[in-house]
PDB file of C-alpha atoms in Angstrom:
ATOM      1  CA  MET A   1       0.000   0.000   0.000  1.00 61.00           C
ATOM      2  CA  ARG A   2       2.774   2.427   0.852  1.00 57.00           C
ATOM      3  CA  LYS A   3       4.570   1.574  -2.407  1.00 57.00           C
ATOM      4  CA  ARG A   4       1.438   2.389  -4.398  1.00 62.00           C
ATOM      5  CA  TRP A   5       1.150   5.808  -2.742  1.00 61.00           C
ATOM      6  CA  ILE A   6       4.817   6.533  -3.382  1.00 63.00           C
ATOM      7  CA  VAL A   7       4.350   5.630  -7.093  1.00 57.00           C
ATOM      8  CA  TYR A   8       1.259   7.864  -7.227  1.00 65.00           C
ATOM      9  CA  LEU A   9       3.233  10.714  -5.673  1.00 64.00           C
ATOM     10  CA  GLY A  10       6.090  10.330  -8.136  1.00 64.00           C
ATOM     11  CA  ALA A  11       3.702  10.174 -11.091  1.00 65.00           C
ATOM     12  CA  SER A  12       1.940  13.323  -9.907  1.00 69.00           C
ATOM     13  CA  MET A  13       5.200  15.155  -9.571  1.00 67.00           C
ATOM     14  CA  LEU A  14       6.252  13.999 -13.034  1.00 62.00           C
ATOM     15  CA  ALA A  15       2.944  15.044 -14.538  1.00 65.00           C
ATOM     16  CA  GLY A  16       3.186  18.444 -12.885  1.00 64.00           C
ATOM     17  CA  ALA A  17       6.628  18.934 -14.245  1.00 58.00           C
ATOM     18  CA  LEU A  18       5.547  17.966 -17.733  1.00 58.00           C
ATOM     19  CA  GLY A  19       2.561  20.265 -17.523  1.00 60.00           C
ATOM     20  CA  GLY A  20       4.714  23.109 -16.373  1.00 57.00           C
ATOM     21  CA  ALA A  21       7.115  22.455 -19.181  1.00 53.00           C
ATOM     22  CA  LEU A  22       4.359  22.461 -21.743  1.00 54.00           C
ATOM     23  CA  LEU A  23       2.654  25.578 -20.452  1.00 54.00           C
ATOM     24  CA  GLY A  24       5.657  27.656 -19.502  1.00 53.00           C
ATOM     25  CA  PRO A  25       8.374  29.107 -21.484  1.00 54.00           C
ATOM     26  CA  THR A  26      11.044  26.937 -19.775  1.00 52.00           C
ATOM     27  CA  PRO A  27      13.753  25.732 -22.140  1.00 59.00           C
ATOM     28  CA  VAL A  28      13.727  22.125 -23.272  1.00 63.00           C
ATOM     29  CA  GLY A  29      17.096  21.265 -21.656  1.00 70.00           C
ATOM     30  CA  ALA A  30      15.998  22.419 -18.223  1.00 73.00           C
ATOM     31  CA  VAL A  31      12.788  20.413 -18.477  1.00 72.00           C
ATOM     32  CA  ALA A  32      14.688  17.281 -19.383  1.00 80.00           C
ATOM     33  CA  ARG A  33      17.021  17.772 -16.480  1.00 81.00           C
ATOM     34  CA  GLU A  34      14.129  18.177 -14.068  1.00 80.00           C
ATOM     35  CA  ILE A  35      12.460  15.032 -15.436  1.00 85.00           C
ATOM     36  CA  VAL A  36      15.657  13.065 -14.887  1.00 85.00           C
ATOM     37  CA  GLU A  37      15.959  14.387 -11.320  1.00 83.00           C
ATOM     38  CA  LEU A  38      12.327  13.476 -10.633  1.00 85.00           C
ATOM     39  CA  GLN A  39      12.871   9.974 -11.934  1.00 84.00           C
ATOM     40  CA  GLN A  40      15.920   9.623  -9.710  1.00 85.00           C
ATOM     41  CA  SER A  41      13.895  10.836  -6.715  1.00 84.00           C
ATOM     42  CA  VAL A  42      11.126   8.362  -7.510  1.00 85.00           C
ATOM     43  CA  ASN A  43      13.665   5.554  -7.800  1.00 86.00           C
ATOM     44  CA  GLN A  44      15.213   6.577  -4.507  1.00 85.00           C
ATOM     45  CA  LEU A  45      11.790   6.591  -2.867  1.00 85.00           C
ATOM     46  CA  ILE A  46      11.000   3.154  -4.264  1.00 87.00           C
ATOM     47  CA  GLN A  47      14.400   1.843  -3.120  1.00 85.00           C
ATOM     48  CA  GLY A  48      13.890   3.349   0.336  1.00 82.00           C
ATOM     49  CA  GLN A  49      10.432   1.732   0.533  1.00 80.00           C
ATOM     50  CA  LYS A  50      11.968  -1.641  -0.392  1.00 84.00           C
ATOM     51  CA  GLU A  51      14.632  -1.220   2.265  1.00 84.00           C
ATOM     52  CA  ILE A  52      11.996  -0.288   4.841  1.00 87.00           C
ATOM     53  CA  GLN A  53       9.904  -3.306   3.868  1.00 82.00           C
ATOM     54  CA  THR A  54      12.981  -5.566   4.095  1.00 84.00           C
ATOM     55  CA  ALA A  55      13.817  -4.134   7.527  1.00 81.00           C
ATOM     56  CA  LEU A  56      10.227  -4.629   8.684  1.00 82.00           C
ATOM     57  CA  THR A  57      10.301  -8.219   7.465  1.00 82.00           C
ATOM     58  CA  GLN A  58      13.573  -8.859   9.270  1.00 81.00           C
ATOM     59  CA  ASN A  59      12.272  -7.207  12.443  1.00 78.00           C
ATOM     60  CA  SER A  60       9.099  -9.268  12.254  1.00 77.00           C
ATOM     61  CA  ALA A  61      11.158 -12.447  11.965  1.00 81.00           C
ATOM     62  CA  VAL A  62      13.353 -11.382  14.885  1.00 82.00           C
ATOM     63  CA  GLN A  63      10.296 -10.518  16.990  1.00 80.00           C
ATOM     64  CA  LYS A  64       8.711 -13.847  16.125  1.00 81.00           C
ATOM     65  CA  THR A  65      11.880 -15.651  17.179  1.00 82.00           C
ATOM     66  CA  LEU A  66      12.061 -13.657  20.400  1.00 82.00           C
ATOM     67  CA  MET A  67       8.393 -14.390  21.088  1.00 81.00           C
ATOM     68  CA  GLU A  68       8.946 -18.103  20.578  1.00 82.00           C
ATOM     69  CA  GLN A  69      11.966 -18.007  22.867  1.00 83.00           C
ATOM     70  CA  SER A  70       9.963 -16.099  25.492  1.00 77.00           C
ATOM     71  CA  MET A  71       7.153 -18.636  25.307  1.00 80.00           C
ATOM     72  CA  ASP A  72       9.662 -21.455  25.741  1.00 79.00           C
ATOM     73  CA  THR A  73      11.145 -19.657  28.739  1.00 82.00           C
ATOM     74  CA  VAL A  74       7.687 -19.096  30.237  1.00 80.00           C
ATOM     75  CA  ASN A  75       6.797 -22.756  29.756  1.00 81.00           C
ATOM     76  CA  LYS A  76      10.045 -23.826  31.395  1.00 84.00           C
ATOM     77  CA  LEU A  77       9.434 -21.441  34.293  1.00 80.00           C
ATOM     78  CA  SER A  78       5.906 -22.759  34.652  1.00 77.00           C
ATOM     79  CA  GLY A  79       7.214 -26.313  34.817  1.00 81.00           C
ATOM     80  CA  THR A  80       9.839 -25.274  37.337  1.00 83.00           C
ATOM     81  CA  MET A  81       7.233 -23.506  39.474  1.00 80.00           C
ATOM     82  CA  THR A  82       5.018 -26.588  39.380  1.00 80.00           C
ATOM     83  CA  SER A  83       7.920 -28.738  40.517  1.00 78.00           C
ATOM     84  CA  LEU A  84       8.782 -26.269  43.269  1.00 80.00           C
ATOM     85  CA  GLN A  85       5.163 -26.138  44.411  1.00 78.00           C
ATOM     86  CA  LYS A  86       5.029 -29.923  44.564  1.00 78.00           C
ATOM     87  CA  SER A  87       8.308 -29.973  46.483  1.00 75.00           C
ATOM     88  CA  VAL A  88       6.962 -27.412  48.962  1.00 72.00           C
ATOM     89  CA  GLN A  89       3.780 -29.436  49.434  1.00 75.00           C
ATOM     90  CA  ASP A  90       5.818 -32.587  49.998  1.00 74.00           C
ATOM     91  CA  MET A  91       8.001 -30.749  52.497  1.00 71.00           C
ATOM     92  CA  GLN A  92       4.921 -29.453  54.310  1.00 64.00           C
ATOM     93  CA  ALA A  93       3.445 -32.949  54.446  1.00 62.00           C
ATOM     94  CA  ASN A  94       6.717 -34.386  55.730  1.00 63.00           C
ATOM     95  CA  SER A  95       6.993 -31.551  58.241  1.00 60.00           C
ATOM     96  CA  GLY A  96       3.471 -32.277  59.481  1.00 57.00           C
ATOM     97  CA  ALA A  97       4.307 -35.954  59.942  1.00 55.00           C
ATOM     98  CA  ARG A  98       7.532 -35.040  61.727  1.00 63.00           C
ATOM     99  CA  LEU A  99       5.668 -32.617  63.979  1.00 61.00           C
ATOM    100  CA  ASP A 100       3.156 -35.340  64.846  1.00 56.00           C
ATOM    101  CA  THR A 101       6.001 -37.690  65.704  1.00 58.00           C
ATOM    102  CA  MET A 102       7.786 -35.028  67.739  1.00 65.00           C
ATOM    103  CA  SER A 103       4.566 -34.200  69.586  1.00 57.00           C
ATOM    104  CA  THR A 104       4.108 -37.837  70.495  1.00 53.00           C
ATOM    105  CA  GLN A 105       7.721 -38.118  71.612  1.00 60.00           C
ATOM    106  CA  ILE A 106       7.473 -34.943  73.692  1.00 67.00           C
ATOM    107  CA  GLN A 107       4.320 -36.242  75.342  1.00 59.00           C
ATOM    108  CA  GLY A 108       6.110 -39.490  76.157  1.00 58.00           C
ATOM    109  CA  ILE A 109       9.087 -37.592  77.567  1.00 71.00           C
ATOM    110  CA  SER A 110       6.741 -35.465  79.681  1.00 64.00           C
ATOM    111  CA  ASP A 111       5.051 -38.576  81.055  1.00 68.00           C
ATOM    112  CA  ASN A 112       8.390 -40.197  81.797  1.00 66.00           C
ATOM    113  CA  LEU A 113       9.634 -37.033  83.532  1.00 70.00           C
ATOM    114  CA  GLN A 114       6.510 -36.876  85.643  1.00 65.00           C
ATOM    115  CA  GLU A 115       6.845 -40.521  86.565  1.00 69.00           C
ATOM    116  CA  THR A 116      10.552 -40.086  87.340  1.00 73.00           C
ATOM    117  CA  LEU A 117       9.864 -37.150  89.640  1.00 64.00           C
ATOM    118  CA  ALA A 118       7.190 -39.125  91.452  1.00 64.00           C
ATOM    119  CA  ARG A 119       9.535 -42.089  91.850  1.00 69.00           C
ATOM    120  CA  MET A 120      12.294 -39.841  93.171  1.00 71.00           C
ATOM    121  CA  GLY A 121       9.868 -38.523  95.768  1.00 62.00           C
ATOM    122  CA  LYS A 122       8.951 -42.066  96.764  1.00 66.00           C
ATOM    123  CA  LEU A 123      12.584 -43.116  96.920  1.00 73.00           C
ATOM    124  CA  ASN A 124      13.379 -40.117  99.082  1.00 63.00           C
ATOM    125  CA  GLN A 125      10.555 -41.076 101.445  1.00 66.00           C
ATOM    126  CA  GLN A 126      11.725 -44.694 101.518  1.00 72.00           C
ATOM    127  CA  LEU A 127      15.269 -43.555 102.264  1.00 70.00           C
ATOM    128  CA  THR A 128      14.003 -41.412 105.127  1.00 65.00           C
ATOM    129  CA  ASP A 129      11.976 -44.337 106.520  1.00 70.00           C
ATOM    130  CA  ALA A 130      14.998 -46.638 106.251  1.00 72.00           C
ATOM    131  CA  GLN A 131      17.178 -44.136 108.054  1.00 60.00           C
ATOM    132  CA  ASN A 132      14.597 -43.801 110.820  1.00 63.00           C
ATOM    133  CA  ALA A 133      14.390 -47.600 111.127  1.00 68.00           C
ATOM    134  CA  ILE A 134      18.180 -47.900 111.313  1.00 66.00           C
ATOM    135  CA  GLN A 135      18.309 -45.226 113.984  1.00 59.00           C
ATOM    136  CA  GLY A 136      15.630 -47.109 115.962  1.00 60.00           C
ATOM    137  CA  ILE A 137      17.612 -50.348 115.742  1.00 68.00           C
ATOM    138  CA  ASP A 138      20.790 -48.550 116.799  1.00 54.00           C
ATOM    139  CA  ALA A 139      18.940 -47.069 119.763  1.00 55.00           C
ATOM    140  CA  LYS A 140      17.672 -50.496 120.858  1.00 60.00           C
ATOM    141  CA  LEU A 141      21.110 -52.044 120.493  1.00 55.00           C
ATOM    142  CA  ALA A 142      22.649 -49.198 122.474  1.00 54.00           C
ATOM    143  CA  SER A 143      20.134 -49.706 125.334  1.00 55.00           C
ATOM    144  CA  GLY A 144      21.223 -53.367 125.721  1.00 52.00           C
ATOM    145  CA  ALA A 145      17.686 -54.800 125.476  1.00 47.00           C
ATOM    146  CA  PRO A 146      17.773 -58.621 125.075  1.00 48.00           C
ATOM    147  CA  PRO A 147      16.437 -59.967 121.812  1.00 46.00           C
ATOM    148  CA  PRO A 148      13.049 -61.769 121.962  1.00 48.00           C
ATOM    149  CA  LEU A 149      12.989 -65.555 122.246  1.00 45.00           C
ATOM    150  CA  ALA A 150      12.692 -67.340 118.938  1.00 44.00           C
ATOM    151  CA  GLY A 151       9.957 -69.704 120.036  1.00 44.00           C
ATOM    152  CA  GLY A 152       8.029 -67.405 122.330  1.00 43.00           C
ATOM    153  CA  PRO A 153       5.639 -68.607 125.054  1.00 42.00           C
ATOM    154  CA  GLY A 154       4.260 -72.098 124.452  1.00 43.00           C
ATOM    155  CA  ALA A 155       6.821 -72.968 121.836  1.00 42.00           C
ATOM    156  CA  THR A 156       7.824 -76.144 123.707  1.00 43.00           C
ATOM    157  CA  GLY A 157       4.422 -77.006 125.034  1.00 43.00           C
ATOM    158  CA  THR A 158       4.957 -75.286 128.404  1.00 42.00           C
ATOM    159  CA  PRO A 159       2.114 -73.333 130.042  1.00 43.00           C
ATOM    160  CA  GLY A 160       1.553 -69.993 128.491  1.00 44.00           C
ATOM    161  CA  GLY A 161       0.398 -71.075 125.072  1.00 44.00           C
ATOM    162  CA  PRO A 162      -1.405 -73.914 123.355  1.00 45.00           C
ATOM    163  CA  ALA A 163       0.805 -76.566 121.858  1.00 44.00           C
ATOM    164  CA  GLY A 164       0.210 -77.905 118.416  1.00 44.00           C
ATOM    165  CA  PRO A 165       0.863 -81.366 117.078  1.00 46.00           C
ATOM    166  CA  GLY A 166       4.307 -82.696 118.026  1.00 45.00           C
ATOM    167  CA  GLY A 167       4.704 -80.017 120.693  1.00 44.00           C
ATOM    168  CA  ALA A 168       5.090 -77.098 118.204  1.00 43.00           C
ATOM    169  CA  ALA A 169       2.847 -74.048 118.500  1.00 42.00           C
ATOM    170  CA  SER A 170       0.529 -73.630 115.526  1.00 45.00           C
ATOM    171  CA  SER A 171       0.716 -70.262 113.734  1.00 48.00           C
ATOM    172  CA  ALA A 172      -0.595 -68.944 110.378  1.00 55.00           C
ATOM    173  CA  LEU A 173       1.841 -67.379 107.892  1.00 57.00           C
ATOM    174  CA  PRO A 174       1.247 -63.623 107.480  1.00 61.00           C
ATOM    175  CA  PRO A 175       0.155 -62.506 104.003  1.00 70.00           C
ATOM    176  CA  SER A 176       2.988 -61.325 101.793  1.00 73.00           C
ATOM    177  CA  PRO A 177       3.104 -57.538 101.288  1.00 78.00           C
ATOM    178  CA  PRO A 178       2.230 -56.123  97.843  1.00 81.00           C
ATOM    179  CA  PRO A 179       5.024 -55.007  95.512  1.00 85.00           C
ATOM    180  CA  SER A 180       6.194 -51.439  95.895  1.00 89.00           C
ATOM    181  CA  ALA A 181       4.308 -48.675  94.098  1.00 90.00           C
ATOM    182  CA  ASP A 182       7.207 -47.995  91.724  1.00 91.00           C
ATOM    183  CA  LEU A 183       7.554 -51.659  90.842  1.00 92.00           C
ATOM    184  CA  LEU A 184       3.835 -52.106  90.170  1.00 92.00           C
ATOM    185  CA  TYR A 185       3.672 -48.965  88.022  1.00 94.00           C
ATOM    186  CA  SER A 186       6.829 -49.791  86.046  1.00 93.00           C
ATOM    187  CA  ASN A 187       5.673 -53.351  85.424  1.00 94.00           C
ATOM    188  CA  GLY A 188       2.298 -52.074  84.262  1.00 95.00           C
ATOM    189  CA  LEU A 189       3.885 -49.694  81.729  1.00 94.00           C
ATOM    190  CA  ARG A 190       6.274 -52.390  80.535  1.00 95.00           C
ATOM    191  CA  ASP A 191       3.494 -54.909  79.957  1.00 95.00           C
ATOM    192  CA  LEU A 192       1.251 -52.280  78.345  1.00 95.00           C
ATOM    193  CA  ASN A 193       3.989 -51.388  75.854  1.00 94.00           C
ATOM    194  CA  GLY A 194       4.553 -55.097  75.299  1.00 94.00           C
ATOM    195  CA  LYS A 195       0.814 -55.537  74.567  1.00 94.00           C
ATOM    196  CA  LYS A 196       0.381 -57.897  77.521  1.00 95.00           C
ATOM    197  CA  TYR A 197      -2.913 -56.234  78.260  1.00 96.00           C
ATOM    198  CA  ASP A 198      -4.338 -58.666  80.806  1.00 96.00           C
ATOM    199  CA  LEU A 199      -1.197 -58.595  82.933  1.00 96.00           C
ATOM    200  CA  ALA A 200      -0.871 -54.818  82.643  1.00 96.00           C
ATOM    201  CA  ALA A 201      -4.525 -54.345  83.637  1.00 96.00           C
ATOM    202  CA  GLN A 202      -4.028 -56.473  86.772  1.00 96.00           C
ATOM    203  CA  GLU A 203      -0.926 -54.493  87.726  1.00 96.00           C
ATOM    204  CA  PHE A 204      -2.635 -51.134  87.341  1.00 96.00           C
ATOM    205  CA  GLN A 205      -5.656 -52.405  89.273  1.00 96.00           C
ATOM    206  CA  ASP A 206      -3.323 -53.499  92.091  1.00 95.00           C
ATOM    207  CA  TYR A 207      -1.687 -50.084  92.000  1.00 96.00           C
ATOM    208  CA  LEU A 208      -5.072 -48.396  92.379  1.00 95.00           C
ATOM    209  CA  LYS A 209      -5.962 -50.830  95.179  1.00 94.00           C
ATOM    210  CA  TYR A 210      -2.828 -50.424  97.289  1.00 94.00           C
ATOM    211  CA  TYR A 211      -1.539 -46.977  96.344  1.00 93.00           C
ATOM    212  CA  ASN A 212      -4.584 -44.876  95.590  1.00 90.00           C
ATOM    213  CA  GLY A 213      -3.998 -41.160  96.103  1.00 89.00           C
ATOM    214  CA  THR A 214      -0.401 -40.938  94.857  1.00 91.00           C
ATOM    215  CA  ASP A 215       0.885 -38.612  92.154  1.00 90.00           C
ATOM    216  CA  LEU A 216       0.565 -41.354  89.559  1.00 94.00           C
ATOM    217  CA  THR A 217      -2.914 -42.583  90.469  1.00 95.00           C
ATOM    218  CA  SER A 218      -4.588 -40.665  87.640  1.00 96.00           C
ATOM    219  CA  ASN A 219      -2.040 -42.073  85.165  1.00 96.00           C
ATOM    220  CA  ALA A 220      -2.712 -45.618  86.342  1.00 96.00           C
ATOM    221  CA  GLN A 221      -6.456 -45.006  86.027  1.00 97.00           C
ATOM    222  CA  PHE A 222      -6.015 -43.692  82.477  1.00 97.00           C
ATOM    223  CA  TYR A 223      -3.817 -46.592  81.387  1.00 97.00           C
ATOM    224  CA  LEU A 224      -6.415 -48.999  82.750  1.00 97.00           C
ATOM    225  CA  GLY A 225      -9.070 -47.330  80.583  1.00 97.00           C
ATOM    226  CA  GLN A 226      -6.740 -47.361  77.591  1.00 97.00           C
ATOM    227  CA  ILE A 227      -6.159 -51.095  78.051  1.00 97.00           C
ATOM    228  CA  PHE A 228      -9.898 -51.726  78.107  1.00 97.00           C
ATOM    229  CA  TYR A 229     -10.215 -49.708  74.883  1.00 97.00           C
ATOM    230  CA  MET A 230      -7.425 -51.702  73.215  1.00 96.00           C
ATOM    231  CA  GLN A 231      -9.230 -54.908  74.214  1.00 96.00           C
ATOM    232  CA  GLN A 232     -12.478 -53.491  72.753  1.00 96.00           C
ATOM    233  CA  GLN A 233     -14.113 -53.597  76.175  1.00 97.00           C
ATOM    234  CA  PHE A 234     -15.664 -50.233  75.489  1.00 97.00           C
ATOM    235  CA  ASP A 235     -18.110 -50.128  78.416  1.00 97.00           C
ATOM    236  CA  GLN A 236     -15.309 -50.669  80.924  1.00 97.00           C
ATOM    237  CA  ALA A 237     -13.131 -48.198  79.032  1.00 97.00           C
ATOM    238  CA  VAL A 238     -15.788 -45.486  79.340  1.00 97.00           C
ATOM    239  CA  ASP A 239     -16.157 -46.133  83.091  1.00 97.00           C
ATOM    240  CA  ALA A 240     -12.398 -46.085  83.731  1.00 97.00           C
ATOM    241  CA  LEU A 241     -11.788 -42.951  81.642  1.00 97.00           C
ATOM    242  CA  SER A 242     -14.735 -41.134  83.218  1.00 97.00           C
ATOM    243  CA  LYS A 243     -13.033 -41.588  86.605  1.00 97.00           C
ATOM    244  CA  VAL A 244      -9.947 -39.811  85.281  1.00 97.00           C
ATOM    245  CA  ILE A 245     -12.057 -36.890  84.028  1.00 96.00           C
ATOM    246  CA  ASP A 246     -14.282 -36.655  87.121  1.00 96.00           C
ATOM    247  CA  ASN A 247     -11.790 -37.396  89.916  1.00 96.00           C
ATOM    248  CA  TYR A 248      -8.543 -35.853  88.666  1.00 95.00           C
ATOM    249  CA  PRO A 249      -9.243 -32.417  87.119  1.00 93.00           C
ATOM    250  CA  LYS A 250      -5.524 -31.493  87.161  1.00 92.00           C
ATOM    251  CA  SER A 251      -4.271 -34.724  85.593  1.00 93.00           C
ATOM    252  CA  PHE A 252      -1.912 -34.615  82.637  1.00 92.00           C
ATOM    253  CA  LYS A 253      -4.032 -37.359  81.092  1.00 96.00           C
ATOM    254  CA  LEU A 254      -7.238 -35.355  80.686  1.00 96.00           C
ATOM    255  CA  ALA A 255      -6.798 -34.766  76.924  1.00 96.00           C
ATOM    256  CA  PRO A 256      -6.206 -38.447  76.027  1.00 97.00           C
ATOM    257  CA  ALA A 257      -8.910 -39.476  78.515  1.00 97.00           C
ATOM    258  CA  HIS A 258     -11.504 -37.339  76.695  1.00 97.00           C
ATOM    259  CA  LEU A 259     -10.224 -38.621  73.335  1.00 97.00           C
ATOM    260  CA  PHE A 260     -10.400 -42.341  74.160  1.00 97.00           C
ATOM    261  CA  LYS A 261     -13.723 -41.906  75.947  1.00 97.00           C
ATOM    262  CA  GLY A 262     -15.149 -40.261  72.828  1.00 97.00           C
ATOM    263  CA  LEU A 263     -13.792 -43.024  70.597  1.00 97.00           C
ATOM    264  CA  ALA A 264     -15.192 -45.695  72.926  1.00 97.00           C
ATOM    265  CA  LEU A 265     -18.643 -44.040  72.969  1.00 97.00           C
ATOM    266  CA  VAL A 266     -18.688 -43.875  69.174  1.00 96.00           C
ATOM    267  CA  ALA A 267     -17.720 -47.555  69.033  1.00 96.00           C
ATOM    268  CA  LEU A 268     -20.643 -48.326  71.382  1.00 96.00           C
ATOM    269  CA  GLY A 269     -23.029 -46.522  69.024  1.00 95.00           C
ATOM    270  CA  GLU A 270     -23.498 -43.562  71.377  1.00 96.00           C
ATOM    271  CA  LYS A 271     -22.565 -41.106  68.647  1.00 94.00           C
ATOM    272  CA  THR A 272     -23.963 -37.940  70.243  1.00 95.00           C
ATOM    273  CA  GLU A 273     -22.030 -38.406  73.491  1.00 96.00           C
ATOM    274  CA  GLY A 274     -18.916 -39.468  71.617  1.00 96.00           C
ATOM    275  CA  VAL A 275     -18.999 -36.404  69.356  1.00 96.00           C
ATOM    276  CA  ARG A 276     -19.390 -34.196  72.432  1.00 96.00           C
ATOM    277  CA  GLU A 277     -16.216 -35.657  73.939  1.00 96.00           C
ATOM    278  CA  LEU A 278     -14.271 -35.278  70.679  1.00 97.00           C
ATOM    279  CA  ARG A 279     -15.356 -31.655  70.331  1.00 96.00           C
ATOM    280  CA  THR A 280     -14.252 -31.070  73.910  1.00 96.00           C
ATOM    281  CA  VAL A 281     -10.763 -32.240  72.930  1.00 96.00           C
ATOM    282  CA  VAL A 282     -10.711 -29.886  69.915  1.00 96.00           C
ATOM    283  CA  ARG A 283     -11.917 -26.927  71.992  1.00 96.00           C
ATOM    284  CA  MET A 284      -9.849 -27.399  75.154  1.00 95.00           C
ATOM    285  CA  TYR A 285      -6.574 -28.851  73.843  1.00 96.00           C
ATOM    286  CA  PRO A 286      -5.649 -27.059  70.572  1.00 95.00           C
ATOM    287  CA  GLY A 287      -2.337 -27.870  68.972  1.00 94.00           C
ATOM    288  CA  THR A 288      -2.041 -31.312  70.579  1.00 94.00           C
ATOM    289  CA  ASP A 289      -1.884 -34.728  68.983  1.00 95.00           C
ATOM    290  CA  GLU A 290      -5.203 -35.511  70.657  1.00 96.00           C
ATOM    291  CA  GLU A 291      -6.808 -32.540  68.887  1.00 96.00           C
ATOM    292  CA  ARG A 292      -5.603 -33.768  65.485  1.00 96.00           C
ATOM    293  CA  ARG A 293      -6.893 -37.281  66.167  1.00 96.00           C
ATOM    294  CA  ALA A 294     -10.248 -35.932  67.342  1.00 96.00           C
ATOM    295  CA  LYS A 295     -10.594 -33.765  64.207  1.00 95.00           C
ATOM    296  CA  ALA A 296      -9.719 -36.730  61.999  1.00 95.00           C
ATOM    297  CA  LYS A 297     -12.393 -38.872  63.685  1.00 95.00           C
ATOM    298  CA  LEU A 298     -15.001 -36.116  63.375  1.00 95.00           C
ATOM    299  CA  GLN A 299     -14.141 -35.710  59.708  1.00 94.00           C
ATOM    300  CA  GLU A 300     -14.473 -39.470  59.272  1.00 93.00           C
ATOM    301  CA  LEU A 301     -17.939 -39.246  60.807  1.00 92.00           C
ATOM    302  CA  GLY A 302     -18.826 -36.370  58.483  1.00 92.00           C
ATOM    303  CA  ILE A 303     -19.267 -33.916  61.361  1.00 90.00           C
ATOM    304  CA  ALA A 304     -17.762 -30.449  61.677  1.00 85.00           C
ATOM    305  CA  SER A 305     -15.405 -29.936  64.590  1.00 75.00           C
TER     306      SER A 305
END
């Protein structure tokens, strides 16, 4: 289109020159010279238009190449960003799993520390009692009191006591004392971790029977409920865990007690009560492993937390 206009312009100029030559009194040589100059100008214009068109074509090719290269670069960057996004998501997932594991480990360490402190207190008390007993024995020995007779009155059938068969006094053996609190508790934890649930349940029941009211009583009560849950004895689990919640409001086991009670109630078909317990865990213990497990169970049930 531009070439056509340039040709039209040159033709107009040439026609004007010819008209002027015909109408005016200009000499023939001057007119011829002007015509030649006009032709040269037209040729220069046409050549310039060709050069411009060639330059435009080259620029268009260069721009097309640059556009293709830019698109390739954008596609590569998009692929890289997708890979990075996937890597970040994988890292976040792995971090979440690691945090769950660390939370569980920290909870275990906290329990062990609590148990260790309680045992140290018991050992300190036992050491004090032993020292008092030793001091009592030393005092008796220092006073020169004679030791009691081995047989006692009536041991040889003499007056003072009834004689048994063969002249020996009959006596019943005293019942053996229960294991120490630390031993019972440690054995219960060991057997629970070893999945010896029946034995662990008996040991924790003995602990509650003989050593009720200690610092670890609420823990023993919780572990008993947890054992019942593991054995799918859900009614007994609910009863045992309810005692933790009702009787030990400052226990470190309140969060897992609510969690396992809720799970046991759901397993018994008491969905409303179970959901209430799980929501209690979510509301009262945010950021804990118990909260995450409660949310997962609620999501499994199709219920908002």
